Tab-separated table of C-alpha atoms and ligand atoms in Angstrom:
chain	number	residue	atom	x	y	z
A	170	MET	CA	-121.004	6.062	-78.946
A	171	THR	CA	-121.014	4.631	-75.643
A	172	THR	CA	-121.508	6.868	-73.151
A	173	THR	CA	-117.894	7.096	-71.425
A	174	LEU	CA	-116.979	8.095	-67.597
A	175	GLN	CA	-115.761	11.558	-68.201
A	176	ASP	CA	-119.663	12.188	-70.388
A	177	CYS	CA	-121.042	10.858	-66.904
A	178	ARG	CA	-119.335	13.580	-64.832
A	179	ALA	CA	-120.574	16.017	-66.973
A	180	LEU	CA	-123.946	14.495	-66.436
A	181	ASP	CA	-123.195	15.137	-62.630
A	182	ALA	CA	-121.859	18.025	-63.104
A	183	GLN	CA	-125.616	19.442	-64.619
A	184	ASP	CA	-127.960	17.453	-62.154
A	185	PRO	CA	-130.154	20.072	-60.405
A	186	LEU	CA	-131.077	17.273	-58.046
A	187	ARG	CA	-127.411	16.672	-57.466
A	188	ALA	CA	-127.350	18.681	-53.713
A	189	LEU	CA	-130.079	16.390	-52.434
A	190	ARG	CA	-127.403	13.495	-51.935
A	191	ASP	CA	-125.833	15.409	-49.081
A	192	GLN	CA	-128.918	14.756	-47.261
A	193	PHE	CA	-127.544	11.241	-46.482
A	194	THR	CA	-124.757	9.357	-44.442
A	195	LEU	CA	-123.066	7.052	-47.538
A	196	PRO	CA	-120.033	4.923	-46.095
A	197	GLU	CA	-116.733	5.201	-48.050
A	198	GLY	CA	-116.447	3.257	-51.112
A	199	VAL	CA	-120.464	1.855	-51.654
A	200	ILE	CA	-121.917	2.431	-54.447
A	201	TYR	CA	-125.509	1.271	-53.155
A	202	LEU	CA	-128.148	-0.024	-55.626
A	203	ASP	CA	-130.253	-1.699	-53.061
A	204	GLY	CA	-132.194	1.436	-52.023
A	205	ASN	CA	-135.617	-0.444	-53.307
A	206	SER	CA	-135.060	-2.964	-50.672
A	207	LEU	CA	-133.540	-0.568	-48.076
A	208	GLY	CA	-133.417	2.831	-48.125
A	209	VAL	CA	-129.604	5.092	-47.011
A	210	LEU	CA	-129.533	6.550	-43.373
A	211	PRO	CA	-130.383	10.404	-43.756
A	212	ASN	CA	-128.119	12.815	-41.699
A	213	THR	CA	-130.513	13.590	-39.612
A	214	ALA	CA	-131.669	10.216	-38.186
A	215	ALA	CA	-129.074	9.506	-35.894
A	216	ALA	CA	-129.206	12.684	-33.703
A	217	ARG	CA	-133.621	12.913	-34.106
A	218	VAL	CA	-133.979	9.537	-32.764
A	219	ALA	CA	-131.428	10.295	-29.980
A	220	GLU	CA	-133.159	13.606	-28.919
A	221	ALA	CA	-136.391	11.813	-29.130
A	222	VAL	CA	-135.044	8.963	-26.532
A	223	THR	CA	-133.126	11.463	-24.480
A	224	ARG	CA	-135.290	14.017	-24.669
A	225	GLU	CA	-138.865	13.244	-25.708
A	226	TRP	CA	-138.801	9.637	-23.394
A	227	GLY	CA	-136.481	10.058	-20.777
A	228	GLN	CA	-137.627	14.047	-19.931
A	229	GLY	CA	-140.582	14.131	-21.167
A	230	LEU	CA	-141.796	10.856	-20.246
A	231	ILE	CA	-145.751	10.120	-20.791
A	232	ARG	CA	-146.400	14.285	-21.191
A	233	SER	CA	-144.747	13.587	-25.085
A	234	TRP	CA	-147.785	11.903	-26.041
A	235	ASN	CA	-148.907	15.304	-26.363
A	236	SER	CA	-146.130	17.809	-25.935
A	237	ALA	CA	-143.633	15.994	-29.075
A	238	GLY	CA	-146.212	15.580	-31.348
A	239	TRP	CA	-146.406	11.388	-30.537
A	240	PHE	CA	-149.724	11.186	-30.709
A	241	ASP	CA	-150.558	12.566	-34.088
A	242	ALA	CA	-147.352	11.102	-35.497
A	243	PRO	CA	-149.379	8.491	-37.912
A	244	GLN	CA	-151.183	11.584	-39.668
A	245	ARG	CA	-148.588	14.029	-39.190
A	246	LEU	CA	-146.465	11.561	-41.413
A	247	GLY	CA	-149.561	10.496	-43.784
A	248	ASN	CA	-149.947	14.034	-44.591
A	249	LYS	CA	-146.243	14.002	-45.775
A	250	ILE	CA	-146.702	10.439	-47.739
A	251	ALA	CA	-149.944	11.992	-49.338
A	252	GLN	CA	-147.656	14.844	-51.050
A	253	LEU	CA	-145.766	11.803	-53.047
A	254	VAL	CA	-148.580	9.664	-53.769
A	255	GLY	CA	-151.399	12.031	-55.166
A	256	ALA	CA	-153.586	11.675	-52.177
A	257	ALA	CA	-154.843	14.825	-50.406
A	258	PRO	CA	-153.964	15.605	-46.404
A	259	GLY	CA	-155.860	13.816	-44.083
A	260	GLU	CA	-156.222	10.576	-46.707
A	261	VAL	CA	-152.931	8.580	-45.508
A	262	VAL	CA	-151.706	7.367	-42.124
A	263	ALA	CA	-148.230	5.754	-41.492
A	264	THR	CA	-148.833	2.690	-39.842
A	265	ASP	CA	-147.895	-1.048	-38.705
A	266	SER	CA	-146.170	-3.142	-41.985
A	267	THR	CA	-147.280	-3.508	-45.466
A	268	SER	CA	-148.251	-7.000	-44.857
A	269	VAL	CA	-150.449	-5.617	-41.818
A	270	ASN	CA	-151.742	-3.169	-43.625
A	271	LEU	CA	-152.408	-4.720	-47.064
A	272	TYR	CA	-154.618	-7.097	-44.870
A	273	LYS	CA	-157.027	-4.208	-43.350
A	274	VAL	CA	-156.941	-2.555	-46.764
A	275	LEU	CA	-157.880	-6.141	-48.625
A	276	SER	CA	-160.486	-6.777	-45.834
A	277	ALA	CA	-161.838	-3.462	-46.082
A	278	ALA	CA	-162.396	-3.894	-49.998
A	279	LEU	CA	-163.725	-7.699	-50.109
A	280	SER	CA	-166.389	-6.464	-47.517
A	281	ILE	CA	-167.325	-3.848	-49.671
A	282	ALA	CA	-167.792	-5.744	-52.550
A	283	GLY	CA	-169.507	-8.544	-50.666
A	284	GLU	CA	-172.363	-6.102	-49.531
A	285	GLU	CA	-172.446	-4.303	-53.388
A	286	ALA	CA	-172.022	-7.887	-55.543
A	287	PRO	CA	-172.162	-11.143	-53.110
A	288	GLY	CA	-171.854	-12.937	-56.184
A	289	ARG	CA	-168.326	-12.568	-56.553
A	290	LYS	CA	-166.233	-14.588	-55.014
A	291	VAL	CA	-162.530	-13.822	-56.673
A	292	LEU	CA	-159.800	-12.383	-55.908
A	293	VAL	CA	-157.306	-11.471	-58.564
A	294	SER	CA	-153.842	-10.997	-57.869
A	295	GLU	CA	-150.410	-11.663	-60.124
A	296	ARG	CA	-148.367	-14.527	-60.071
A	297	SER	CA	-145.294	-12.591	-59.924
A	298	ASN	CA	-146.966	-10.529	-56.846
A	299	PHE	CA	-144.796	-10.153	-53.666
A	300	PRO	CA	-145.251	-13.165	-51.533
A	301	THR	CA	-146.704	-11.613	-48.687
A	302	ASP	CA	-149.195	-9.414	-50.910
A	303	LEU	CA	-150.580	-13.444	-52.307
A	304	TYR	CA	-150.072	-14.963	-48.802
A	305	ILE	CA	-152.487	-11.717	-47.150
A	306	ALA	CA	-154.340	-12.505	-49.938
A	307	GLN	CA	-155.064	-16.626	-49.857
A	308	ALA	CA	-155.590	-15.994	-45.620
A	309	LEU	CA	-158.459	-13.604	-46.825
A	310	CYS	CA	-159.834	-15.880	-49.009
A	311	ARG	CA	-160.017	-18.755	-46.757
A	312	GLU	CA	-161.271	-16.610	-44.149
A	313	ARG	CA	-164.131	-15.827	-46.276
A	314	GLY	CA	-164.360	-18.483	-48.619
A	315	LEU	CA	-162.796	-17.011	-51.599
A	316	ARG	CA	-160.960	-18.177	-54.580
A	317	LEU	CA	-157.791	-16.479	-55.354
A	318	LEU	CA	-156.956	-16.134	-59.538
A	319	LEU	CA	-153.443	-15.599	-59.877
A	320	VAL	CA	-152.384	-14.598	-63.821
A	321	GLU	CA	-149.597	-13.524	-65.868
A	322	PRO	CA	-149.857	-9.645	-66.441
A	323	GLU	CA	-150.929	-9.884	-69.967
A	324	ASP	CA	-153.880	-11.778	-68.329
A	325	ILE	CA	-154.991	-9.047	-66.092
A	326	ALA	CA	-157.405	-7.585	-68.363
A	327	GLU	CA	-159.079	-10.664	-69.637
A	328	ALA	CA	-159.348	-12.026	-66.460
A	329	LEU	CA	-161.694	-9.093	-65.062
A	330	THR	CA	-164.831	-10.814	-65.129
A	331	ASP	CA	-168.310	-10.442	-63.343
A	332	GLU	CA	-167.188	-13.632	-60.756
A	333	VAL	CA	-164.325	-11.083	-59.627
A	334	ALA	CA	-164.641	-8.851	-56.659
A	335	VAL	CA	-161.008	-7.156	-55.955
A	336	LEU	CA	-158.163	-6.665	-58.127
A	337	MET	CA	-154.957	-6.374	-55.814
A	338	LEU	CA	-151.846	-5.559	-57.591
A	339	THR	CA	-148.374	-4.139	-56.857
A	340	HIS	CA	-147.695	-1.214	-58.708
A	341	VAL	CA	-144.123	-1.856	-59.388
A	342	ASN	CA	-143.144	-5.024	-59.012
A	343	TYR	CA	-140.043	-6.735	-57.212
A	344	ARG	CA	-138.807	-8.727	-59.316
A	345	THR	CA	-139.014	-7.299	-62.858
A	346	GLY	CA	-139.086	-3.681	-62.157
A	347	ALA	CA	-141.961	-3.805	-64.585
A	348	MET	CA	-144.509	-1.057	-63.538
A	349	HIS	CA	-148.481	-0.678	-64.476
A	350	ASP	CA	-150.910	1.593	-65.713
A	351	MET	CA	-152.469	2.351	-62.561
A	352	ALA	CA	-155.009	4.747	-64.047
A	353	ALA	CA	-156.344	2.287	-66.974
A	354	VAL	CA	-155.957	-0.745	-65.119
A	355	THR	CA	-158.164	0.279	-62.388
A	356	ALA	CA	-160.252	2.015	-64.964
A	357	ALA	CA	-160.812	-1.484	-66.506
A	358	ALA	CA	-161.713	-3.142	-62.863
A	359	HIS	CA	-164.257	0.001	-62.062
A	360	ARG	CA	-165.725	-0.908	-65.536
A	361	ALA	CA	-165.895	-4.487	-64.546
A	362	GLY	CA	-167.344	-3.393	-61.301
A	363	ILE	CA	-164.105	-4.205	-59.629
A	364	LEU	CA	-162.705	-2.752	-57.081
A	365	ALA	CA	-158.772	-1.982	-57.131
A	366	VAL	CA	-155.853	-2.338	-54.469
A	367	TRP	CA	-152.464	-1.539	-55.011
A	368	ASP	CA	-149.482	-1.941	-53.515
A	369	LEU	CA	-147.006	1.818	-53.793
A	370	ALA	CA	-143.899	-0.533	-52.223
A	371	HIS	CA	-141.985	0.059	-55.357
A	372	SER	CA	-143.387	3.219	-56.164
A	373	ALA	CA	-144.013	5.922	-53.278
A	374	GLY	CA	-140.625	8.056	-53.421
A	375	ALA	CA	-139.655	6.443	-56.405
A	376	VAL	CA	-142.162	6.957	-59.287
A	377	PRO	CA	-144.605	9.572	-59.926
A	378	VAL	CA	-147.648	8.053	-58.176
A	379	GLU	CA	-151.592	9.737	-58.691
A	380	LEU	CA	-153.763	7.416	-56.413
A	381	HIS	CA	-156.771	10.231	-56.710
A	382	SER	CA	-156.645	10.615	-60.282
A	383	ALA	CA	-156.046	6.937	-60.816
A	384	GLN	CA	-159.564	6.425	-59.162
A	385	ALA	CA	-157.457	3.727	-57.427
A	386	ASP	CA	-159.671	2.109	-53.970
A	387	PHE	CA	-157.485	1.590	-51.652
A	388	ALA	CA	-153.500	1.818	-51.449
A	389	VAL	CA	-150.440	0.703	-48.891
A	390	GLY	CA	-146.832	1.251	-48.989
A	391	CYS	CA	-143.462	0.555	-47.335
A	392	GLY	CA	-141.613	2.841	-45.212
A	393	TYR	CA	-138.263	1.480	-45.306
A	394	LYS	CA	-137.831	1.190	-49.195
A	395	TYR	CA	-136.961	4.490	-51.422
A	396	LEU	CA	-138.546	6.264	-48.033
A	397	ASN	CA	-135.793	6.176	-45.831
A	398	GLY	CA	-137.310	5.441	-43.208
A	399	GLY	CA	-135.236	2.601	-41.798
A	400	PRO	CA	-134.961	-0.910	-41.669
A	401	GLY	CA	-138.496	-1.977	-40.372
A	402	ALA	CA	-140.051	1.634	-40.756
A	403	PRO	CA	-143.485	2.007	-40.588
A	404	ALA	CA	-145.299	1.619	-43.919
A	405	PHE	CA	-148.867	3.508	-44.917
A	406	VAL	CA	-152.039	3.340	-46.106
A	407	TRP	CA	-154.937	5.054	-47.847
A	408	ALA	CA	-158.440	4.690	-48.725
A	409	HIS	CA	-160.652	6.691	-51.312
A	410	PRO	CA	-162.278	8.999	-49.369
A	411	ARG	CA	-165.497	7.479	-51.087
A	412	HIS	CA	-164.548	4.236	-48.697
A	413	ALA	CA	-162.099	5.560	-46.000
A	414	SER	CA	-165.617	5.735	-43.581
A	415	ARG	CA	-167.375	2.949	-44.440
A	416	PHE	CA	-166.603	0.096	-42.716
A	417	TRP	CA	-164.438	-1.384	-40.023
A	418	GLN	CA	-161.038	-2.607	-40.659
A	419	PRO	CA	-160.733	-5.840	-39.011
A	420	LEU	CA	-157.882	-5.020	-36.452
A	421	ALA	CA	-160.415	-2.491	-34.867
A	422	GLY	CA	-157.889	-1.485	-32.147
A	423	TRP	CA	-158.274	1.438	-29.684
A	424	TRP	CA	-156.052	3.881	-32.112
A	425	GLY	CA	-158.630	3.161	-34.369
A	426	HIS	CA	-161.597	4.229	-31.678
A	427	ALA	CA	-163.440	8.013	-33.021
A	428	ALA	CA	-162.533	8.834	-29.042
A	429	PRO	CA	-159.561	6.436	-27.816
A	430	PHE	CA	-159.216	8.257	-24.389
A	431	GLU	CA	-163.229	8.026	-23.126
A	432	PHE	CA	-162.403	3.916	-22.724
A	433	THR	CA	-165.625	2.962	-23.723
A	434	PRO	CA	-166.248	-0.446	-23.775
A	435	ASP	CA	-167.773	-0.543	-27.416
A	436	TYR	CA	-165.808	0.148	-30.404
A	437	ARG	CA	-166.726	3.327	-32.545
A	438	PRO	CA	-164.259	3.565	-35.793
A	439	ALA	CA	-162.963	7.225	-35.646
A	440	PRO	CA	-163.938	8.883	-39.157
A	441	GLY	CA	-161.728	8.648	-42.062
A	442	ILE	CA	-158.394	6.877	-42.290
A	443	THR	CA	-157.548	6.815	-38.567
A	444	ARG	CA	-159.492	4.157	-38.436
A	445	PHE	CA	-157.102	2.370	-40.444
A	446	LEU	CA	-154.736	2.801	-37.247
A	447	CYS	CA	-154.896	-0.195	-34.719
A	448	GLY	CA	-152.452	0.405	-31.417
A	449	THR	CA	-150.041	2.367	-30.280
A	450	GLN	CA	-147.421	3.513	-32.243
A	451	PRO	CA	-143.712	2.678	-32.551
A	452	ILE	CA	-142.591	6.350	-31.786
A	453	LEU	CA	-138.570	5.696	-32.041
A	454	SER	CA	-139.164	3.949	-35.625
A	455	MET	CA	-141.736	6.934	-36.739
A	456	THR	CA	-139.167	9.595	-35.806
A	457	ALA	CA	-136.780	8.239	-38.197
A	458	LEU	CA	-139.262	7.654	-40.979
A	459	GLU	CA	-140.068	11.328	-40.600
A	460	CYS	CA	-136.652	11.982	-41.227
A	461	GLY	CA	-136.670	9.905	-44.489
A	462	LEU	CA	-139.751	11.274	-45.587
A	463	ASP	CA	-138.114	14.915	-45.132
A	464	THR	CA	-135.085	13.590	-47.730
A	465	VAL	CA	-137.809	12.487	-50.196
A	466	LEU	CA	-140.057	16.066	-49.466
A	467	ALA	CA	-136.805	17.702	-50.072
A	468	ALA	CA	-136.788	17.632	-53.748
A	469	GLN	CA	-140.489	19.280	-54.214
A	470	PRO	CA	-138.617	23.016	-54.773
A	471	LEU	CA	-136.732	21.288	-57.321
A	472	GLY	CA	-139.378	19.700	-59.261
A	473	GLY	CA	-140.528	16.633	-56.753
A	474	MET	CA	-141.593	13.314	-58.131
A	475	ALA	CA	-141.496	14.383	-62.080
A	476	ALA	CA	-137.899	15.468	-61.231
A	477	LEU	CA	-136.564	12.198	-59.512
A	478	ARG	CA	-138.569	9.914	-62.456
A	479	ALA	CA	-136.760	12.342	-65.310
A	480	LYS	CA	-133.601	10.993	-63.360
A	481	SER	CA	-134.317	8.244	-62.380
A	482	LEU	CA	-135.184	7.089	-65.991
A	483	ALA	CA	-132.047	8.741	-67.180
A	484	LEU	CA	-129.972	6.407	-64.952
A	485	THR	CA	-132.248	3.134	-65.371
A	486	ASP	CA	-131.449	4.581	-69.158
A	487	LEU	CA	-127.728	4.763	-68.908
A	488	PHE	CA	-127.147	1.473	-66.795
A	489	ILE	CA	-129.235	-0.986	-69.738
A	490	GLU	CA	-126.727	0.910	-72.086
A	491	LEU	CA	-123.474	0.221	-70.459
A	492	VAL	CA	-124.433	-3.590	-69.474
A	493	GLU	CA	-125.425	-3.966	-72.878
A	494	ALA	CA	-122.009	-2.654	-74.893
A	495	ARG	CA	-119.673	-3.389	-72.191
A	496	CYS	CA	-120.947	-6.793	-70.383
A	497	ALA	CA	-122.114	-8.204	-74.052
A	498	GLY	CA	-121.395	-12.220	-74.627
A	499	HIS	CA	-121.856	-12.810	-70.918
A	500	GLY	CA	-125.554	-14.213	-70.420
A	501	LEU	CA	-126.954	-11.427	-69.302
A	502	GLY	CA	-130.402	-10.819	-70.127
A	503	LEU	CA	-133.024	-8.174	-69.261
A	504	ALA	CA	-136.400	-8.884	-67.340
A	505	THR	CA	-136.951	-4.812	-66.974
A	506	PRO	CA	-138.883	-3.427	-69.314
A	507	ARG	CA	-137.212	-1.310	-71.714
A	508	GLY	CA	-140.716	0.976	-72.559
A	509	HIS	CA	-140.397	4.119	-69.916
A	510	ALA	CA	-143.893	3.952	-69.163
A	511	GLN	CA	-143.214	0.411	-67.906
A	512	ARG	CA	-140.368	1.338	-65.951
A	513	GLY	CA	-140.104	1.498	-62.339
A	514	SER	CA	-136.717	2.817	-60.799
A	515	GLN	CA	-134.836	-0.518	-60.915
A	516	VAL	CA	-133.495	-3.045	-63.559
A	517	CYS	CA	-133.708	-6.597	-63.590
A	518	LEU	CA	-130.714	-8.444	-65.645
A	519	THR	CA	-131.134	-12.026	-65.382
A	520	ARG	CA	-128.810	-15.427	-66.564
A	521	SER	CA	-129.230	-18.856	-66.070
A	522	GLU	CA	-126.251	-19.203	-63.836
A	523	GLY	CA	-123.979	-17.670	-61.608
A	524	ALA	CA	-126.420	-14.482	-60.904
A	525	TYR	CA	-126.343	-15.413	-56.783
A	526	ALA	CA	-122.648	-15.210	-57.000
A	527	ILE	CA	-122.101	-12.403	-59.170
A	528	VAL	CA	-123.860	-10.608	-56.969
A	529	GLN	CA	-122.023	-11.352	-53.659
A	530	ALA	CA	-118.637	-10.427	-55.886
A	531	LEU	CA	-120.520	-7.264	-56.550
A	532	ILE	CA	-120.767	-6.456	-53.007
A	533	ALA	CA	-117.290	-7.610	-52.141
A	534	ARG	CA	-116.354	-4.978	-54.533
A	535	GLY	CA	-118.537	-2.760	-52.862
A	536	VAL	CA	-121.212	-2.474	-55.430
A	537	ILE	CA	-124.438	-2.965	-53.407
A	538	GLY	CA	-127.581	-4.774	-55.131
A	539	ASP	CA	-129.364	-8.000	-54.426
A	540	PHE	CA	-130.198	-11.209	-55.779
A	541	ARG	CA	-134.071	-12.465	-56.386
A	542	THR	CA	-134.834	-16.193	-57.397
A	543	GLY	CA	-136.108	-17.194	-60.495
A	544	ASP	CA	-139.524	-19.360	-60.165
A	545	GLY	CA	-137.801	-22.839	-61.304
A	546	ASN	CA	-139.845	-22.537	-64.567
A	547	GLN	CA	-139.289	-20.796	-67.240
A	548	GLN	CA	-137.840	-17.394	-64.956
A	549	LEU	CA	-134.429	-16.907	-64.511
A	550	ASP	CA	-132.644	-16.053	-61.323
A	551	ILE	CA	-132.180	-12.365	-60.729
A	552	LEU	CA	-129.803	-9.788	-60.299
A	553	ARG	CA	-131.687	-6.817	-59.124
A	554	PHE	CA	-130.031	-3.310	-59.069
A	555	GLY	CA	-132.501	-0.183	-57.566
A	556	PHE	CA	-131.921	2.913	-58.246
A	557	THR	CA	-132.721	5.779	-55.684
A	558	PRO	CA	-132.338	9.229	-58.183
A	559	LEU	CA	-132.178	11.529	-54.253
A	560	TYR	CA	-128.207	9.962	-54.050
A	561	ILE	CA	-127.335	7.998	-56.663
A	562	GLY	CA	-124.810	9.441	-59.493
A	563	PHE	CA	-124.347	9.246	-63.011
A	564	GLU	CA	-120.616	8.144	-62.367
A	565	GLU	CA	-121.503	5.342	-60.102
A	566	VAL	CA	-123.619	4.234	-62.616
A	567	TRP	CA	-120.708	3.947	-64.970
A	568	LEU	CA	-118.693	2.453	-62.027
A	569	ALA	CA	-120.998	-0.586	-61.136
A	570	VAL	CA	-121.083	-1.402	-64.674
A	571	GLU	CA	-117.668	-1.269	-64.945
A	572	HIS	CA	-117.434	-3.801	-61.629
A	573	LEU	CA	-119.626	-6.189	-62.868
A	574	LYS	CA	-117.540	-5.908	-66.487
A	575	GLN	CA	-114.443	-7.230	-64.417
A	576	VAL	CA	-116.531	-10.084	-62.406
A	577	LEU	CA	-117.895	-11.698	-64.968
A	578	GLU	CA	-114.227	-11.430	-67.569
A	579	THR	CA	-111.855	-12.163	-64.371
A	580	GLY	CA	-114.460	-15.298	-63.382
A	581	GLU	CA	-114.129	-14.003	-60.116
A	582	TRP	CA	-117.734	-14.913	-59.249
A	583	GLN	CA	-117.135	-18.621	-59.264
A	584	GLN	CA	-115.040	-18.522	-56.146
A	585	THR	CA	-116.644	-20.645	-53.458
A	586	ARG	CA	-117.085	-17.550	-50.943
A	587	PHE	CA	-119.342	-16.512	-53.399
A	588	ASN	CA	-121.531	-19.263	-53.951
A	589	GLN	CA	-122.560	-19.779	-49.776
A	590	LYS	CA	-126.371	-18.562	-49.601
A	591	GLN	CA	-127.104	-16.842	-46.646
A	592	ALA	CA	-130.371	-15.914	-45.002
A	593	VAL	CA	-130.908	-12.665	-46.480
A	594	THR	CA	-130.619	-12.836	-50.572
B	45	PLP	C1	-141.201	-5.053	-49.697
B	45	PLP	C2	-142.385	-5.557	-49.856
B	45	PLP	C3	-143.491	-5.626	-49.128
B	45	PLP	C4	-142.515	-5.625	-47.860
B	45	PLP	O1	-143.738	-6.456	-46.852
B	45	PLP	P1	-143.460	-5.818	-45.237
B	45	PLP	O2	-144.433	-6.182	-44.240
B	45	PLP	O3	-142.497	-4.795	-44.473
B	45	PLP	O4	-142.446	-7.143	-44.762
B	45	PLP	C5	-144.671	-6.045	-49.344
B	45	PLP	N1	-145.497	-5.726	-50.531
B	45	PLP	C6	-144.339	-5.720	-51.549
B	45	PLP	C7	-145.160	-5.759	-53.037
B	45	PLP	C8	-143.167	-5.419	-51.464
B	45	PLP	O5	-142.179	-4.854	-52.168
């Protein structure tokens, strides 16, 4: 029996995490299935950022670096993020963008490998990794005379040879929602003498991550997706303590100096993760990010990431079930793995034509997901739906599928207005 709208309402009524939704300001009439691209606005953010502007900046001025907690914001926020990714206090800083942080950790990892195993000249990643990760890897390979080897997920194990210095992967794939077993892949890399660098952009705040127990080497992640930090929010960076103090990171700015206010001409890196800072931090953005982090930490007393994960899987299971039962015969496929252990917090549907227009027609109805292009080879275009368990409910899943069904049955998506591509898809 297919789950009914009444069933979904009952699931919402029994949901122990339901109250967490009240932390957010969601627009009326919108079903927001794009928290994997840009998380929603925490209720506290507008007033908190206004306070940072008018009181801390306006009145406190330069004094606020000390008195308003500006100077240690990267570490304070980092400690909050650490709780969500299985890291210890003092091991994470919030700073810069995911792309920039990836450059730093990849460079540090390659330096370690270069010292320990100078003969290894290959960096391995996944062909379908997020492009910025691949571009940063390409830039570093050019700089250092290395080769970037891109493989399909099923070929990673085989690619871990004694020529490889570093394996760089994104934990949850942005296009398919497929999730790697971080502990197993890291262990396989280590057995082959390879360092493992992980991008947690689609994991932090979405799925449980255990950086320590997985024995990962370095990690970066995104502040504006499941952490609800706001557009362009600072990202974060983690290095295992066995590596954090070993190398200069390449962007050796004064905020990563051991004593920035001694203004010495020589760089002396701060111990630990603080050396991964570069320059002055964007305090207003940090302020908004902290509001976002607090929305996720509010789940801690209710079971934390494990409880969020259970709800996320229930939501994505329900979406898959309803699409298959109610939208059958419309050419939709499933790109996301059915197995729980292999699935992040999103569901990606495929279609050979019209994927972009269908997403646009859904957005016009207030159901916001997004479109990701196929690679033109065998990959089909993707309709992507993110399910943030902090604020998405079961009834919304049912309604979203009902809208999808109507868009497909009426052929509404074929209208010209839904077929004109915009800059951001
Ligand atoms: C979203 C995302 C990014 C974003 O990088 P920015 O530097 O914030 O633009 C990077 N990597 C992955 C895997 C992502 O999903």
